[in-house]
Amino acid sequence: MSKMRIKKGDRVRVMIGKDAGKEGKVLRRDAQKDTIVVENVNIVTKSIRPNQKDPRGGLVKKEAAMHACKVMLVCPSCGKTTRVSRAYLDNGKKSVSANSAAKLLIRHKGGGITNDTASFDKVQR
């Protein structure tokens, strides 16, 4: 199990596989299995048995989990893929910094990332 630096709500781009080049938002992640589910990526067709909710059953298309090493985080300011590292602010809070653009990325509670270049001077790596 590796350190997963991708969280729910992050915007990622698929780098390897049949969906290479596609972008999407992370819907959920499993840190134990090191897998993530990205919206509109890795679509599979599942056969559904008839039940009370769906009496006819049939085929349903849905997103399947994929390994986290196949995706890279997309920088919200420049739109390029970037590797990320952890950074600590002066007040002791953890944050994420983009290695390619030397910018500080701030994670929000509800998901998503914004950049904050003003407080990048206060970062201890």
PDB file of C-alpha atoms in Angstrom:
ATOM      1  CA  MET A   1       0.000   0.000   0.000  1.00  0.00           C
ATOM      2  CA  SER A   2       1.504   3.311  -1.091  1.00  0.00           C
ATOM      3  CA  LYS A   3       0.767   6.850   0.021  1.00  0.00           C
ATOM      4  CA  MET A   4      -2.305   7.910  -1.906  1.00  0.00           C
ATOM      5  CA  ARG A   5      -2.177  11.635  -2.572  1.00  0.00           C
ATOM      6  CA  ILE A   6      -5.397  11.643  -4.573  1.00  0.00           C
ATOM      7  CA  LYS A   7      -8.580  12.447  -2.666  1.00  0.00           C
ATOM      8  CA  LYS A   8     -12.294  12.414  -3.417  1.00  0.00           C
ATOM      9  CA  GLY A   9     -13.286  15.436  -5.517  1.00  0.00           C
ATOM     10  CA  ASP A  10      -9.867  15.926  -7.148  1.00  0.00           C
ATOM     11  CA  ARG A  11      -9.646  16.427 -10.900  1.00  0.00           C
ATOM     12  CA  VAL A  12      -7.407  13.774 -12.496  1.00  0.00           C
ATOM     13  CA  ARG A  13      -6.272  12.707 -15.963  1.00  0.00           C
ATOM     14  CA  VAL A  14      -5.823   9.060 -16.959  1.00  0.00           C
ATOM     15  CA  MET A  15      -2.299   8.416 -18.237  1.00  0.00           C
ATOM     16  CA  ILE A  16      -2.321   4.659 -18.966  1.00  0.00           C
ATOM     17  CA  GLY A  17      -4.834   2.212 -20.405  1.00  0.00           C
ATOM     18  CA  LYS A  18      -7.820   2.238 -22.725  1.00  0.00           C
ATOM     19  CA  ASP A  19      -9.064   5.582 -21.372  1.00  0.00           C
ATOM     20  CA  ALA A  20      -5.715   7.393 -21.598  1.00  0.00           C
ATOM     21  CA  GLY A  21      -6.159  11.157 -21.966  1.00  0.00           C
ATOM     22  CA  LYS A  22      -9.611  11.348 -20.383  1.00  0.00           C
ATOM     23  CA  GLU A  23     -10.216  13.672 -17.426  1.00  0.00           C
ATOM     24  CA  GLY A  24     -12.718  13.390 -14.628  1.00  0.00           C
ATOM     25  CA  LYS A  25     -13.509  13.951 -10.974  1.00  0.00           C
ATOM     26  CA  VAL A  26     -12.681  11.283  -8.390  1.00  0.00           C
ATOM     27  CA  LEU A  27     -15.960   9.857  -7.074  1.00  0.00           C
ATOM     28  CA  ARG A  28     -14.497   7.568  -4.403  1.00  0.00           C
ATOM     29  CA  ARG A  29     -11.234   5.955  -3.391  1.00  0.00           C
ATOM     30  CA  ASP A  30     -10.098   2.871  -1.526  1.00  0.00           C
ATOM     31  CA  ALA A  31      -6.765   3.462   0.192  1.00  0.00           C
ATOM     32  CA  GLN A  32      -6.441  -0.194   1.252  1.00  0.00           C
ATOM     33  CA  LYS A  33      -6.652  -1.510  -2.321  1.00  0.00           C
ATOM     34  CA  ASP A  34      -5.031   1.639  -3.806  1.00  0.00           C
ATOM     35  CA  THR A  35      -7.922   2.094  -6.261  1.00  0.00           C
ATOM     36  CA  ILE A  36     -10.121   5.013  -7.306  1.00  0.00           C
ATOM     37  CA  VAL A  37     -13.321   5.514  -9.295  1.00  0.00           C
ATOM     38  CA  VAL A  38     -13.330   8.411 -11.777  1.00  0.00           C
ATOM     39  CA  GLU A  39     -16.531   9.749 -13.362  1.00  0.00           C
ATOM     40  CA  ASN A  40     -17.076   8.736 -17.018  1.00  0.00           C
ATOM     41  CA  VAL A  41     -13.828   6.723 -17.097  1.00  0.00           C
ATOM     42  CA  ASN A  42     -13.373   2.929 -17.196  1.00  0.00           C
ATOM     43  CA  ILE A  43     -17.023   2.286 -18.096  1.00  0.00           C
ATOM     44  CA  VAL A  44     -18.034  -1.384 -17.868  1.00  0.00           C
ATOM     45  CA  THR A  45     -21.285  -3.161 -18.680  1.00  0.00           C
ATOM     46  CA  LYS A  46     -22.791  -5.072 -15.765  1.00  0.00           C
ATOM     47  CA  SER A  47     -25.572  -7.643 -16.046  1.00  0.00           C
ATOM     48  CA  ILE A  48     -28.311  -6.907 -13.497  1.00  0.00           C
ATOM     49  CA  ARG A  49     -30.683  -9.635 -12.322  1.00  0.00           C
ATOM     50  CA  PRO A  50     -34.380  -8.812 -12.110  1.00  0.00           C
ATOM     51  CA  ASN A  51     -35.502  -7.594  -8.679  1.00  0.00           C
ATOM     52  CA  GLN A  52     -38.351  -5.556  -7.183  1.00  0.00           C
ATOM     53  CA  LYS A  53     -36.664  -2.262  -7.985  1.00  0.00           C
ATOM     54  CA  ASP A  54     -35.967  -3.237 -11.602  1.00  0.00           C
ATOM     55  CA  PRO A  55     -38.271  -6.125 -12.601  1.00  0.00           C
ATOM     56  CA  ARG A  56     -36.821  -6.421 -16.103  1.00  0.00           C
ATOM     57  CA  GLY A  57     -33.125  -6.551 -15.170  1.00  0.00           C
ATOM     58  CA  GLY A  58     -30.765  -6.052 -18.098  1.00  0.00           C
ATOM     59  CA  LEU A  59     -27.430  -4.419 -18.841  1.00  0.00           C
ATOM     60  CA  VAL A  60     -26.223  -1.327 -16.960  1.00  0.00           C
ATOM     61  CA  LYS A  61     -23.160   0.780 -17.761  1.00  0.00           C
ATOM     62  CA  LYS A  62     -21.235   2.115 -14.764  1.00  0.00           C
ATOM     63  CA  GLU A  63     -17.774   3.270 -13.708  1.00  0.00           C
ATOM     64  CA  ALA A  64     -15.412   0.614 -12.392  1.00  0.00           C
ATOM     65  CA  ALA A  65     -12.468   1.026 -10.034  1.00  0.00           C
ATOM     66  CA  MET A  66      -8.984   1.482 -11.461  1.00  0.00           C
ATOM     67  CA  HIS A  67      -5.537   1.519  -9.894  1.00  0.00           C
ATOM     68  CA  ALA A  68      -4.451   4.926  -8.601  1.00  0.00           C
ATOM     69  CA  CYS A  69      -1.056   4.749 -10.321  1.00  0.00           C
ATOM     70  CA  LYS A  70      -2.777   5.166 -13.698  1.00  0.00           C
ATOM     71  CA  VAL A  71      -3.873   8.752 -13.035  1.00  0.00           C
ATOM     72  CA  MET A  72      -2.210  12.091 -12.300  1.00  0.00           C
ATOM     73  CA  LEU A  73      -3.609  15.146 -10.576  1.00  0.00           C
ATOM     74  CA  VAL A  74      -4.526  18.099 -12.824  1.00  0.00           C
ATOM     75  CA  CYS A  75      -3.341  21.543 -11.671  1.00  0.00           C
ATOM     76  CA  PRO A  76      -6.382  23.860 -11.427  1.00  0.00           C
ATOM     77  CA  SER A  77      -4.482  26.948 -12.593  1.00  0.00           C
ATOM     78  CA  CYS A  78      -2.617  25.708 -15.672  1.00  0.00           C
ATOM     79  CA  GLY A  79      -4.588  22.541 -16.529  1.00  0.00           C
ATOM     80  CA  LYS A  80      -1.451  20.386 -16.799  1.00  0.00           C
ATOM     81  CA  THR A  81      -0.840  17.149 -14.952  1.00  0.00           C
ATOM     82  CA  THR A  82       1.466  17.440 -11.968  1.00  0.00           C
ATOM     83  CA  ARG A  83       3.079  15.383  -9.279  1.00  0.00           C
ATOM     84  CA  VAL A  84       2.272  16.517  -5.778  1.00  0.00           C
ATOM     85  CA  SER A  85       4.071  16.570  -2.471  1.00  0.00           C
ATOM     86  CA  ARG A  86       3.011  17.423   1.041  1.00  0.00           C
ATOM     87  CA  ALA A  87       3.730  20.850   2.448  1.00  0.00           C
ATOM     88  CA  TYR A  88       3.212  22.272   5.927  1.00  0.00           C
ATOM     89  CA  LEU A  89       2.063  25.834   6.532  1.00  0.00           C
ATOM     90  CA  ASP A  90       3.308  27.980   9.424  1.00  0.00           C
ATOM     91  CA  ASN A  91       0.122  27.341  11.387  1.00  0.00           C
ATOM     92  CA  GLY A  92       0.847  23.583  11.277  1.00  0.00           C
ATOM     93  CA  LYS A  93      -1.810  22.637   8.731  1.00  0.00           C
ATOM     94  CA  LYS A  94      -0.949  20.187   5.973  1.00  0.00           C
ATOM     95  CA  SER A  95      -1.385  21.164   2.356  1.00  0.00           C
ATOM     96  CA  VAL A  96      -0.392  19.902  -1.077  1.00  0.00           C
ATOM     97  CA  SER A  97       2.107  21.580  -3.372  1.00  0.00           C
ATOM     98  CA  ALA A  98       2.374  21.055  -7.128  1.00  0.00           C
ATOM     99  CA  ASN A  99       5.913  20.118  -8.070  1.00  0.00           C
ATOM    100  CA  SER A 100       5.674  21.196 -11.713  1.00  0.00           C
ATOM    101  CA  ALA A 101       4.470  24.757 -11.140  1.00  0.00           C
ATOM    102  CA  ALA A 102       5.930  25.358  -7.650  1.00  0.00           C
ATOM    103  CA  LYS A 103       2.494  26.397  -6.403  1.00  0.00           C
ATOM    104  CA  LEU A 104       0.645  25.630  -3.238  1.00  0.00           C
ATOM    105  CA  LEU A 105      -2.644  23.799  -3.760  1.00  0.00           C
ATOM    106  CA  ILE A 106      -5.338  24.115  -1.102  1.00  0.00           C
ATOM    107  CA  ARG A 107      -7.772  21.221  -0.616  1.00  0.00           C
ATOM    108  CA  HIS A 108     -11.362  22.063   0.306  1.00  0.00           C
ATOM    109  CA  LYS A 109     -13.579  20.026   2.645  1.00  0.00           C
ATOM    110  CA  GLY A 110     -16.251  19.286   0.035  1.00  0.00           C
ATOM    111  CA  GLY A 111     -13.630  18.220  -2.511  1.00  0.00           C
ATOM    112  CA  GLY A 112     -11.669  20.090  -5.101  1.00  0.00           C
ATOM    113  CA  ILE A 113      -8.423  22.028  -5.132  1.00  0.00           C
ATOM    114  CA  THR A 114      -7.559  25.684  -5.644  1.00  0.00           C
ATOM    115  CA  ASN A 115      -4.152  27.301  -5.913  1.00  0.00           C
ATOM    116  CA  ASP A 116      -2.765  29.860  -3.499  1.00  0.00           C
ATOM    117  CA  THR A 117       0.495  31.468  -4.605  1.00  0.00           C
ATOM    118  CA  ALA A 118       0.455  34.155  -1.861  1.00  0.00           C
ATOM    119  CA  SER A 119       0.999  31.727   1.005  1.00  0.00           C
ATOM    120  CA  PHE A 120       3.583  29.633  -0.877  1.00  0.00           C
ATOM    121  CA  ASP A 121       6.373  31.687   0.734  1.00  0.00           C
ATOM    122  CA  LYS A 122       5.285  30.393   4.173  1.00  0.00           C
ATOM    123  CA  VAL A 123       5.601  26.722   3.228  1.00  0.00           C
ATOM    124  CA  GLN A 124       8.032  24.401   4.965  1.00  0.00           C
ATOM    125  CA  ARG A 125       8.873  21.396   2.787  1.00  0.00           C
TER     126      ARG A 125
END
